[in-house]
Short mmCIF file of C-alpha atoms in Angstrom, two decimals:
data_model
loop_
_atom_site.label_atom_id
_atom_site.label_comp_id
_atom_site.label_asym_id
_atom_site.label_seq_id
_atom_site.Cartn_x
_atom_site.Cartn_y
_atom_site.Cartn_z
CA MET A 239 -19.27 32.56 -45.91
CA SER A 240 -15.85 34.02 -45.16
CA ARG A 241 -12.75 31.88 -44.80
CA PRO A 242 -12.33 32.67 -41.05
CA SER A 243 -15.87 31.41 -40.31
CA LEU A 244 -15.16 28.20 -42.26
CA LEU A 245 -12.03 27.67 -40.22
CA ARG A 246 -13.95 28.18 -37.02
CA ARG A 247 -16.64 25.73 -38.10
CA ASP A 248 -14.12 23.07 -39.16
CA VAL A 249 -11.63 23.47 -36.35
CA LEU A 250 -13.96 23.95 -33.41
CA PRO A 251 -15.01 20.26 -33.16
CA TRP A 252 -11.37 19.20 -33.21
CA LEU A 253 -10.50 21.75 -30.54
CA LEU A 254 -13.37 20.49 -28.39
CA MET A 255 -12.26 16.89 -28.93
CA ALA A 256 -8.68 17.73 -28.04
CA THR A 257 -9.84 19.53 -24.90
CA CYS A 258 -11.90 16.51 -23.88
CA MET A 259 -8.97 14.19 -24.56
CA CYS A 260 -6.67 16.33 -22.41
CA ALA A 261 -9.23 16.35 -19.60
CA ALA A 262 -9.62 12.59 -19.88
CA ALA A 263 -5.86 12.14 -19.75
CA LEU A 264 -5.85 13.85 -16.35
CA SER A 265 -8.57 11.53 -15.04
CA GLU A 266 -7.63 7.90 -14.71
CA ASP A 267 -7.97 4.82 -12.55
CA ARG A 268 -5.57 4.09 -9.69
CA PRO A 269 -5.28 0.29 -10.03
CA GLN A 270 -2.55 -0.24 -7.44
CA TRP A 271 -0.83 1.51 -4.54
CA GLY A 272 0.94 4.59 -5.93
CA GLN A 273 2.10 5.22 -9.47
CA ARG A 274 2.68 2.11 -11.55
CA TYR A 275 5.93 0.39 -10.58
CA SER A 276 7.57 3.34 -8.77
CA ARG A 277 5.11 3.41 -5.79
CA ASN A 278 5.19 7.20 -5.83
CA MET A 279 1.89 8.46 -4.39
CA VAL A 280 1.51 11.37 -6.82
CA SER A 281 -1.49 12.01 -9.07
CA ASP A 282 -2.18 14.24 -12.09
CA GLU A 283 -5.85 14.61 -11.13
CA LYS A 284 -7.15 18.19 -11.16
CA GLY A 285 -10.00 20.01 -9.48
CA LEU A 286 -9.81 17.99 -6.26
CA PRO A 287 -11.42 19.46 -3.12
CA ASP A 288 -9.34 21.36 -0.57
CA GLY A 289 -11.77 20.38 2.19
CA PHE A 290 -15.02 18.59 2.93
CA ASP A 291 -17.66 18.26 5.64
CA PRO A 292 -19.11 14.81 6.41
CA LYS A 293 -21.90 16.38 8.51
CA THR A 294 -23.33 18.64 5.79
CA GLY A 295 -22.20 16.57 2.80
CA ARG A 296 -20.13 19.42 1.31
CA ASN A 297 -17.89 17.95 -1.41
CA VAL A 298 -19.02 14.42 -0.44
CA LEU A 299 -20.10 12.43 -3.49
CA TRP A 300 -20.88 9.35 -1.38
CA SER A 301 -19.67 7.53 1.68
CA ALA A 302 -19.93 3.86 2.61
CA ALA A 303 -19.68 2.10 5.94
CA LEU A 304 -16.74 -0.26 6.45
CA GLY A 305 -16.07 -2.38 9.55
CA THR A 306 -14.51 -0.83 12.65
CA GLU A 307 -10.87 -1.02 11.54
CA CYS A 308 -9.31 -0.24 8.16
CA TYR A 309 -5.55 -0.44 7.55
CA SER A 310 -5.91 -0.79 3.78
CA THR A 311 -5.70 1.88 1.06
CA PRO A 312 -8.42 2.13 -1.60
CA VAL A 313 -7.74 1.07 -5.17
CA VAL A 314 -9.89 2.32 -8.07
CA ALA A 315 -10.20 0.44 -11.37
CA GLY A 316 -12.80 -0.68 -13.89
CA GLY A 317 -15.63 1.25 -12.25
CA LYS A 318 -14.95 -0.36 -8.86
CA VAL A 319 -13.37 0.78 -5.57
CA LEU A 320 -11.73 -1.90 -3.42
CA ILE A 321 -10.64 -1.58 0.20
CA GLY A 322 -9.88 -3.94 3.10
CA THR A 323 -11.59 -3.88 6.49
CA ASN A 324 -12.98 -6.21 9.17
CA ASN A 325 -16.40 -7.80 9.75
CA SER A 326 -17.54 -5.77 12.76
CA ASN A 327 -20.31 -4.28 10.60
CA PRO A 328 -21.44 -7.39 8.68
CA ARG A 329 -22.95 -6.89 5.22
CA ASP A 330 -23.95 -10.55 5.12
CA PRO A 331 -25.61 -11.95 8.28
CA ARG A 332 -24.21 -15.40 7.49
CA HIS A 333 -20.73 -14.11 8.40
CA GLU A 334 -20.63 -13.71 12.16
CA GLY A 335 -17.60 -12.75 14.20
CA ASP A 336 -14.09 -11.63 13.35
CA ARG A 337 -13.18 -11.92 9.66
CA GLY A 338 -10.95 -10.28 7.10
CA VAL A 339 -13.01 -8.53 4.44
CA MET A 340 -12.21 -6.88 1.13
CA MET A 341 -15.16 -4.77 -0.02
CA CYS A 342 -15.76 -3.88 -3.66
CA PHE A 343 -17.96 -0.79 -4.21
CA ASP A 344 -19.46 0.70 -7.33
CA GLU A 345 -17.41 3.78 -8.21
CA LYS A 346 -20.48 5.84 -9.16
CA ASP A 347 -22.57 5.56 -6.01
CA GLY A 348 -20.75 3.46 -3.40
CA ARG A 349 -23.13 0.50 -3.53
CA LEU A 350 -21.57 -2.80 -2.47
CA ALA A 351 -20.85 -4.91 -5.57
CA TRP A 352 -19.28 -7.90 -3.76
CA GLN A 353 -16.99 -8.79 -0.90
CA LEU A 354 -14.26 -11.31 -0.15
CA VAL A 355 -14.80 -12.65 3.38
CA VAL A 356 -11.99 -14.71 4.93
CA PRO A 357 -12.02 -16.41 8.37
CA LYS A 358 -9.18 -15.58 10.74
CA LEU A 359 -6.13 -17.81 11.06
CA GLU A 360 -6.64 -20.20 13.94
CA GLY A 361 -4.67 -20.84 17.11
CA ASP A 362 -2.42 -17.81 17.60
CA ILE A 363 -3.52 -14.17 17.63
CA TYR A 364 -0.06 -13.05 16.47
CA LEU A 365 -0.64 -14.75 13.13
CA ASP A 366 -3.74 -12.68 12.32
CA TRP A 367 -4.33 -9.91 14.85
CA PRO A 368 -7.90 -9.64 16.21
CA ASN A 369 -10.13 -7.22 14.29
CA ALA A 370 -7.29 -6.04 12.03
CA GLY A 371 -9.28 -7.28 9.05
CA MET A 372 -7.72 -7.47 5.61
CA CYS A 373 -4.77 -5.05 5.55
CA SER A 374 -3.39 -5.58 2.05
CA PRO A 375 -4.55 -3.26 -0.75
CA ALA A 376 -5.55 -4.68 -4.11
CA THR A 377 -3.66 -4.58 -7.41
CA VAL A 378 -5.91 -4.62 -10.48
CA GLU A 379 -5.17 -5.38 -14.12
CA GLY A 380 -8.10 -5.58 -16.53
CA ASP A 381 -10.73 -7.76 -14.88
CA ARG A 382 -8.28 -9.43 -12.48
CA VAL A 383 -7.75 -8.42 -8.85
CA TYR A 384 -4.63 -9.56 -7.00
CA THR A 385 -4.30 -9.27 -3.23
CA VAL A 386 -3.04 -11.02 -0.09
CA THR A 387 -5.67 -12.11 2.43
CA ASN A 388 -5.45 -12.02 6.21
CA ARG A 389 -4.55 -15.74 6.03
CA ASP A 390 -1.41 -14.81 4.04
CA GLU A 391 -2.82 -16.18 0.80
CA ALA A 392 -2.12 -14.57 -2.55
CA VAL A 393 -5.37 -14.68 -4.51
CA CYS A 394 -6.51 -13.74 -7.99
CA LEU A 395 -10.13 -12.57 -8.08
CA ASP A 396 -12.63 -11.69 -10.80
CA LEU A 397 -13.32 -7.93 -10.69
CA LEU A 398 -17.00 -8.70 -11.35
CA GLY A 399 -17.32 -11.16 -8.47
CA LEU A 400 -19.60 -14.19 -8.69
CA ALA A 401 -22.42 -12.19 -10.29
CA ASN A 402 -21.24 -13.42 -13.71
CA GLY A 403 -20.69 -17.01 -12.60
CA ASN A 404 -17.85 -18.99 -11.04
CA ASP A 405 -15.03 -18.75 -13.56
CA GLY A 406 -12.51 -21.05 -11.86
CA PRO A 407 -10.31 -22.98 -11.97
CA TYR A 408 -10.74 -22.44 -8.21
CA ARG A 409 -14.25 -23.59 -7.25
CA ASP A 410 -14.16 -23.89 -3.48
CA GLU A 411 -15.26 -20.36 -2.50
CA GLY A 412 -17.93 -21.71 -0.13
CA ARG A 413 -15.41 -23.71 1.89
CA HIS A 414 -12.86 -20.89 1.84
CA MET A 415 -15.21 -18.27 3.31
CA THR A 416 -16.44 -20.59 6.09
CA PRO A 417 -14.63 -21.26 9.40
CA ARG A 418 -13.05 -24.72 9.39
CA ASP A 419 -15.36 -26.02 12.14
CA LYS A 420 -18.55 -25.08 10.25
CA ALA A 421 -20.32 -26.56 7.24
CA ALA A 422 -19.35 -24.83 3.99
CA MET A 423 -21.61 -21.96 2.93
CA GLU A 424 -23.23 -21.65 -0.47
CA PRO A 425 -21.61 -18.69 -2.29
CA GLY A 426 -23.90 -16.09 -3.82
CA PRO A 427 -23.76 -13.11 -6.22
CA LEU A 428 -22.38 -10.75 -3.53
CA ASP A 429 -19.38 -13.01 -2.88
CA ALA A 430 -15.94 -12.86 -4.46
CA ASP A 431 -14.95 -15.18 -7.29
CA ILE A 432 -11.52 -16.68 -6.54
CA LEU A 433 -9.72 -17.73 -9.72
CA TRP A 434 -6.58 -19.12 -8.08
CA LEU A 435 -5.00 -19.17 -4.62
CA PHE A 436 -1.42 -19.56 -3.36
CA ASP A 437 -0.96 -20.12 0.40
CA LEU A 438 2.30 -18.43 1.41
CA ARG A 439 2.47 -20.42 4.65
CA THR A 440 2.49 -23.83 2.95
CA GLY A 441 3.78 -22.81 -0.47
CA ALA A 442 6.67 -20.58 0.69
CA GLY A 443 7.11 -21.80 4.28
CA VAL A 444 6.53 -18.45 5.97
CA ARG A 445 4.97 -17.44 9.28
CA PRO A 446 3.16 -14.09 9.14
CA HIS A 447 3.35 -11.86 12.18
CA ASP A 448 0.46 -9.65 13.38
CA SER A 449 -1.16 -9.70 9.93
CA ALA A 450 -0.41 -10.15 6.25
CA HIS A 451 0.27 -6.74 4.76
CA SER A 452 1.43 -6.73 1.16
CA SER A 453 0.79 -4.50 -1.83
CA ILE A 454 1.51 -6.73 -4.82
CA LEU A 455 3.80 -5.31 -7.51
CA LEU A 456 2.70 -6.44 -10.98
CA ASP A 457 5.31 -6.48 -13.73
CA GLY A 458 4.29 -8.21 -16.96
CA GLN A 459 3.48 -11.79 -16.08
CA PHE A 460 4.98 -11.55 -12.59
CA LEU A 461 3.59 -10.71 -9.15
CA TYR A 462 6.23 -9.62 -6.60
CA ILE A 463 4.94 -10.22 -3.08
CA ASN A 464 6.18 -9.38 0.41
CA THR A 465 5.66 -12.57 2.47
CA SER A 466 5.03 -10.86 5.88
CA ASN A 467 7.45 -13.34 7.49
CA GLY A 468 8.14 -12.36 11.11
CA LEU A 469 8.63 -13.21 14.76
CA ASN A 470 7.12 -15.98 16.84
CA SER A 471 4.38 -15.08 19.32
CA GLN A 472 6.90 -14.76 22.18
CA HIS A 473 8.95 -12.21 20.19
CA THR A 474 12.10 -14.19 20.96
CA GLY A 475 13.05 -15.02 17.38
CA VAL A 476 11.91 -15.74 13.84
CA GLU A 477 10.03 -19.03 13.69
CA LYS A 478 10.72 -19.57 9.98
CA PRO A 479 14.24 -18.15 9.50
CA GLU A 480 14.80 -20.00 6.21
CA ALA A 481 11.64 -18.62 4.58
CA PRO A 482 11.95 -15.96 1.87
CA SER A 483 10.92 -12.34 2.42
CA LEU A 484 10.12 -11.67 -1.25
CA ILE A 485 8.56 -14.14 -3.69
CA VAL A 486 7.38 -14.00 -7.30
CA LEU A 487 4.29 -15.73 -8.69
CA ASP A 488 3.08 -16.25 -12.24
CA LYS A 489 -0.01 -14.01 -12.46
CA GLY A 490 -1.83 -16.45 -14.72
CA THR A 491 -1.59 -19.52 -12.53
CA GLY A 492 -0.32 -18.47 -9.11
CA ARG A 493 2.72 -20.75 -9.51
CA LEU A 494 5.83 -19.85 -7.48
CA VAL A 495 8.57 -18.92 -9.94
CA ALA A 496 11.21 -17.08 -7.88
CA LYS A 497 12.23 -15.99 -4.39
CA ASP A 498 15.01 -14.07 -2.72
CA ALA A 499 18.10 -15.93 -1.50
CA GLU A 500 19.36 -13.26 0.91
CA GLN A 501 18.69 -15.25 4.12
CA ILE A 502 17.04 -12.20 5.68
CA GLY A 503 15.00 -14.32 8.10
CA PRO A 504 17.29 -14.48 11.15
CA ARG A 505 17.80 -10.69 11.03
CA ILE A 506 14.10 -9.71 10.79
CA PHE A 507 13.64 -7.46 13.81
CA HIS A 508 9.83 -7.69 14.01
CA SER A 509 8.16 -8.47 10.69
CA THR A 510 8.53 -7.95 6.96
CA TRP A 511 6.39 -4.86 6.46
CA SER A 512 7.53 -3.26 3.20
CA SER A 513 6.33 -4.02 -0.34
CA PRO A 514 8.49 -3.82 -3.49
CA ALA A 515 8.85 -1.10 -6.12
CA LEU A 516 10.39 -1.17 -9.60
CA GLY A 517 12.48 1.34 -11.52
CA GLN A 518 15.33 1.76 -13.96
CA GLY A 519 18.90 2.85 -13.35
CA GLN A 520 21.83 2.58 -15.77
CA GLY A 521 19.64 0.65 -18.18
CA ARG A 522 18.78 -2.01 -15.61
CA ARG A 523 15.21 -2.73 -14.54
CA THR A 524 15.48 -3.17 -10.78
CA VAL A 525 12.99 -4.42 -8.19
CA VAL A 526 13.65 -2.57 -4.94
CA PHE A 527 12.65 -4.18 -1.65
CA GLY A 528 12.90 -3.00 1.96
CA GLY A 529 13.77 -5.95 4.19
CA GLY A 530 12.72 -6.52 7.79
CA ASP A 531 16.44 -6.23 8.61
CA GLY A 532 16.66 -2.54 7.69
CA VAL A 533 18.44 -3.25 4.39
CA VAL A 534 17.19 -2.08 0.98
CA TYR A 535 17.81 -4.68 -1.73
CA GLY A 536 17.91 -4.13 -5.48
CA PHE A 537 17.11 -7.25 -7.56
CA GLU A 538 17.27 -7.75 -11.30
CA ALA A 539 13.72 -7.79 -12.68
CA LEU A 540 12.83 -11.23 -14.04
CA GLY A 541 12.87 -11.96 -17.74
CA PRO A 542 10.43 -14.26 -19.58
CA LEU A 543 9.71 -17.66 -18.07
CA GLY A 544 11.38 -20.67 -19.61
CA ALA A 545 9.98 -24.17 -20.00
CA THR A 546 11.27 -25.34 -16.61
CA ASP A 547 9.22 -25.31 -13.40
CA GLU A 548 12.33 -24.71 -11.30
CA VAL A 549 12.00 -21.89 -8.75
CA ARG A 550 14.63 -19.29 -9.51
CA ALA A 551 16.64 -17.22 -7.05
CA LEU A 552 16.31 -13.46 -7.52
CA ALA A 553 19.65 -12.00 -8.60
CA ARG A 554 20.79 -9.16 -6.36
CA SER A 555 22.18 -6.06 -8.05
CA TRP A 556 22.92 -4.08 -4.90
CA ARG A 557 22.23 -3.72 -1.19
CA PHE A 558 22.09 -0.64 1.02
CA ASP A 559 22.13 -0.98 4.82
CA CYS A 560 20.09 1.90 6.28
CA ASP A 561 21.61 1.38 9.76
CA PRO A 562 25.08 -0.16 9.35
CA THR A 563 26.23 0.44 12.95
CA ALA A 564 23.15 -1.23 14.48
CA PRO A 565 23.37 -4.72 16.03
CA LYS A 566 23.47 -7.50 13.42
CA GLU A 567 23.68 -10.63 15.60
CA ASN A 568 21.15 -11.91 18.14
CA VAL A 569 18.99 -8.97 17.16
CA HIS A 570 15.95 -9.99 19.19
CA ARG A 571 17.60 -9.33 22.53
CA TYR A 572 17.18 -5.62 21.68
CA ILE A 573 13.37 -5.92 21.31
CA ARG A 574 12.59 -3.88 24.43
CA ASN A 575 15.54 -1.49 24.13
CA ARG A 576 14.32 1.97 23.11
CA ARG A 577 17.86 3.37 22.90
CA GLU A 578 19.73 0.74 20.90
CA SER A 579 18.34 -1.75 18.41
CA PRO A 580 18.36 -2.81 14.76
CA SER A 581 16.21 -0.93 12.26
CA ASN A 582 13.49 -2.12 9.92
CA ILE A 583 11.54 -0.69 6.98
CA LYS A 584 7.76 -0.32 7.14
CA GLY A 585 6.84 2.00 4.25
CA MET A 586 7.64 1.25 0.61
CA PRO A 587 10.69 2.46 -1.29
CA VAL A 588 9.93 4.95 -4.06
CA PHE A 589 11.97 4.80 -7.29
CA HIS A 590 12.32 8.21 -8.95
CA GLU A 591 14.83 9.35 -11.62
CA GLY A 592 17.48 6.79 -10.72
CA ARG A 593 17.16 7.35 -6.99
CA VAL A 594 15.35 5.46 -4.25
CA TYR A 595 13.66 7.30 -1.40
CA VAL A 596 12.82 5.23 1.68
CA ALA A 597 12.32 5.62 5.44
CA ALA A 598 13.89 3.28 7.99
CA GLY A 599 14.44 3.16 11.73
CA GLY A 600 13.34 1.58 14.98
CA ASP A 601 10.06 -0.30 15.15
CA ILE A 602 6.86 1.37 16.42
CA TRP A 603 6.37 -1.20 19.17
CA TRP A 604 9.93 -2.41 19.75
CA GLY A 605 13.41 -0.97 19.54
CA LYS A 606 14.85 2.52 19.39
CA ASP A 607 12.99 5.81 18.93
CA GLN A 608 14.84 6.90 15.80
CA ALA A 609 14.03 7.06 12.11
CA TRP A 610 15.45 8.62 8.96
CA LEU A 611 14.53 9.36 5.37
CA PHE A 612 17.18 8.13 2.90
CA CYS A 613 18.00 9.04 -0.68
CA ILE A 614 19.95 6.25 -2.40
CA ASP A 615 21.76 6.25 -5.76
CA ALA A 616 20.22 3.20 -7.45
CA THR A 617 22.58 3.22 -10.46
CA GLN A 618 25.42 1.47 -8.60
CA THR A 619 26.08 -2.22 -7.98
CA GLY A 620 27.32 -4.34 -5.09
CA ASP A 621 27.27 -3.24 -1.46
CA ILE A 622 26.49 0.47 -1.84
CA THR A 623 25.99 1.27 1.85
CA LYS A 624 28.88 3.77 1.78
CA THR A 625 28.93 4.82 -1.87
CA GLY A 626 25.19 4.91 -2.58
CA LEU A 627 24.07 7.34 0.10
CA VAL A 628 23.09 10.65 -1.46
CA TRP A 629 21.65 12.17 1.71
CA THR A 630 19.79 11.32 4.91
CA TYR A 631 17.27 13.35 6.86
CA PRO A 632 16.13 12.73 10.49
CA LEU A 633 12.47 11.99 11.23
CA ASP A 634 10.60 12.10 14.54
CA ARG A 635 10.51 8.81 16.53
CA HIS A 636 9.32 6.23 13.96
CA CYS A 637 7.99 6.15 10.42
CA CYS A 638 5.45 3.88 8.70
CA SER A 639 5.01 6.12 5.66
CA THR A 640 6.03 5.93 2.04
CA PRO A 641 7.47 9.21 0.69
CA SER A 642 5.91 11.18 -2.17
CA VAL A 643 8.32 12.79 -4.67
CA HIS A 644 7.02 15.64 -6.82
CA GLU A 645 8.63 18.57 -8.67
CA GLY A 646 11.94 18.32 -6.83
CA LEU A 647 10.41 17.91 -3.37
CA VAL A 648 9.91 14.92 -1.06
CA TYR A 649 6.99 14.80 1.35
CA ILE A 650 6.78 12.31 4.21
CA ALA A 651 4.85 11.91 7.46
CA ASP A 652 6.12 10.29 10.66
CA CYS A 653 4.89 8.84 13.94
CA GLY A 654 5.97 11.96 15.81
CA GLY A 655 3.08 13.78 14.15
CA LYS A 656 5.17 15.75 11.66
CA VAL A 657 4.77 16.26 7.91
CA HIS A 658 8.11 17.08 6.28
CA CYS A 659 8.94 18.74 2.96
CA VAL A 660 12.59 18.39 1.86
CA ASP A 661 14.58 18.99 -1.30
CA ALA A 662 14.79 15.83 -3.41
CA ARG A 663 18.35 16.51 -4.60
CA SER A 664 19.97 17.62 -1.34
CA GLY A 665 17.71 16.62 1.57
CA LYS A 666 17.52 20.25 2.69
CA PRO A 667 14.33 20.82 4.73
CA TYR A 668 11.89 23.46 3.49
CA TRP A 669 9.19 23.07 6.11
CA VAL A 670 7.80 20.86 8.85
CA HIS A 671 4.14 20.86 9.88
CA ASP A 672 3.13 19.60 13.32
CA ALA A 673 -0.12 17.69 12.82
CA ARG A 674 -0.37 16.99 16.56
CA GLY A 675 -1.24 13.38 15.87
CA GLU A 676 0.68 10.22 15.03
CA MET A 677 0.58 9.30 11.33
CA TRP A 678 0.78 5.80 9.88
CA ALA A 679 -0.66 6.84 6.53
CA SER A 680 1.37 8.23 3.63
CA THR A 681 1.07 11.55 1.84
CA LEU A 682 -0.76 11.96 -1.47
CA VAL A 683 0.38 14.83 -3.71
CA ALA A 684 -2.26 15.90 -6.23
CA ASP A 685 -3.65 19.09 -7.73
CA GLY A 686 -1.11 21.29 -5.95
CA LYS A 687 -2.06 19.82 -2.58
CA VAL A 688 -0.66 17.39 -0.01
CA TYR A 689 -3.29 15.16 1.62
CA ILE A 690 -2.67 13.18 4.84
CA GLY A 691 -4.69 11.77 7.75
CA THR A 692 -3.72 11.18 11.39
CA ARG A 693 -4.51 8.52 13.96
CA ARG A 694 -6.12 11.26 16.00
CA GLY A 695 -8.75 11.63 13.28
CA ASP A 696 -7.63 14.85 11.59
CA PHE A 697 -7.46 15.01 7.81
CA LEU A 698 -5.06 17.70 6.60
CA VAL A 699 -4.79 19.46 3.27
CA LEU A 700 -1.56 21.42 2.77
CA ALA A 701 -0.35 23.37 -0.24
CA ALA A 702 2.34 21.54 -2.19
CA GLY A 703 5.51 23.60 -2.61
CA ARG A 704 8.41 25.15 -0.77
CA GLU A 705 6.25 27.43 1.39
CA LYS A 706 4.17 25.84 4.13
CA ARG A 707 0.46 26.60 3.91
CA LEU A 708 -2.33 24.71 5.68
CA LEU A 709 -5.44 24.81 3.47
CA SER A 710 -7.79 22.91 5.77
CA SER A 711 -7.99 20.53 8.71
CA ILE A 712 -11.07 18.33 9.05
CA ARG A 713 -11.83 16.46 12.26
CA LEU A 714 -13.28 13.06 11.42
CA PRO A 715 -15.13 10.71 13.79
CA ASP A 716 -12.35 8.13 13.92
CA PRO A 717 -8.67 7.59 13.04
CA VAL A 718 -7.22 7.64 9.54
CA ILE A 719 -4.67 4.91 8.82
CA SER A 720 -5.47 4.55 5.11
CA THR A 721 -3.60 6.64 2.53
CA PRO A 722 -5.83 8.92 0.40
CA VAL A 723 -6.15 8.18 -3.31
CA ALA A 724 -7.19 10.31 -6.30
CA ALA A 725 -8.82 8.75 -9.36
CA ASN A 726 -11.16 9.95 -12.12
CA GLY A 727 -11.62 13.39 -10.57
CA THR A 728 -12.50 12.01 -7.14
CA LEU A 729 -10.55 11.90 -3.87
CA TYR A 730 -11.01 8.80 -1.72
CA VAL A 731 -10.40 8.99 2.03
CA GLY A 732 -10.75 5.95 4.27
CA THR A 733 -11.17 6.22 8.02
CA MET A 734 -11.28 3.25 10.37
CA SER A 735 -15.03 2.86 9.76
CA ARG A 736 -16.02 4.70 6.58
CA LEU A 737 -14.86 5.32 3.01
CA TYR A 738 -15.52 8.82 1.59
CA ALA A 739 -15.66 9.62 -2.13
CA LEU A 740 -15.03 13.37 -2.38
CA LYS A 741 -15.67 15.57 -5.39
CA THR A 742 -15.59 19.36 -5.66
CA GLY A 743 -19.13 20.71 -5.74
CA ALA A 744 -20.80 17.45 -4.69
CA HIS A 745 -23.50 17.90 -2.11
CA GLY A 746 -26.80 16.22 -1.33
CA ALA A 747 -28.88 13.86 0.73
CA SER A 748 -27.63 10.89 -1.32
CA ALA A 749 -24.07 11.41 -0.09
CA THR A 750 -24.31 8.60 2.44
CA VAL A 751 -24.83 4.99 1.46
CA SER A 752 -26.31 2.86 4.20
CA PRO A 753 -24.75 -0.55 4.95
#
């Protein structure tokens, strides 16, 4: 046998293995909202579909029924897909009426593995808005799921549910999933296994407004959590002005270990909507948080816990006021003023290459019809409102979205129905696409495409890059509030009532999973 043929025989298996390893590297779980730490909704997945058809099943691997409202974004980890919804389409007949629900599906076929069902908060609809369900997405590490329920409770769950037993130390799942005026239910294998629970209302003294809505940031042993602290039901002021906006729990026990000391409470214009991100600038690991007062805060990331149980105050590295000329005192008298008001931050900040990209402006329901996208230099310290602004770019009306930063471009959607593509270094606009429908979701950039859904029910696929190109527009039966996610070669799209798992070339009668 010649030497070349020997080389081919010896090298070919290694080449095949290397090819498989490269392919595997491009396919991975998405265990929390956006890229780890930075919150950037960008994925390296390849071969994703540029369109799909729910009626024929084209490119639909499976779909699963949710409730009737879904404000959560799917998370994919450990062979499971988790998403929040309501109980208007009960999977368990024992649970009747309005509930918050987190559903856990099998990644392969969309079968329900288990669900966390949580009764609504009692007494005031502004604490836990009717039919809003469970709005917070999950954060997964190994076999642990961290999320915030509709009752504003931070919980740690077993990714396998109760099917493998009740692991504890929390053992009161039956009482927790039952309304307070009813006898406790007996939990079963399709129920969630709660390992520990921290009630933000009693443990941190907060009052959620409308609903709890927090994507937990996991950093080492710490969970950074937006508290959802907000207005009273009359919208005349903040009921718990002394409560923190950002807290930190020990992921192993749920113990409160730190909180912000910025006294944001009195200046919260409506609620605390934004969740934290983490990045590095000038050698400092910084947790970045958008306050309900329209200010972006940079905090020093916590170091290892000491022996003391004392709750620490987060050390602020810098602050950036997104709307410095807005009213700062008695802010709630501007609630119904659409021309002049304070600003707040609803989407998450994204940390990318020493800069923070974030949208801020008037509230959707209250305050002025103005919003902007900001680029902030996160390497500075102190009050960087004047010195830290790199550029600002006007958006249409309001903005709930988190920006996506990819290959020198920033993509963001707004409530005026526009998708924007701007230069990441200068803020120069390259293109604007009119989606003709309000958008609360955020963009996903993956496989050379930009994915986004509208409240009108259109799902758009645009080409990523400096030239605007619409690849497809799919009309879905109901609105899209959820942000699309790519994981393990599959694109996940949640509408108000259904979760779609989309894969190029998938097609068949088994595409739909019945409730």
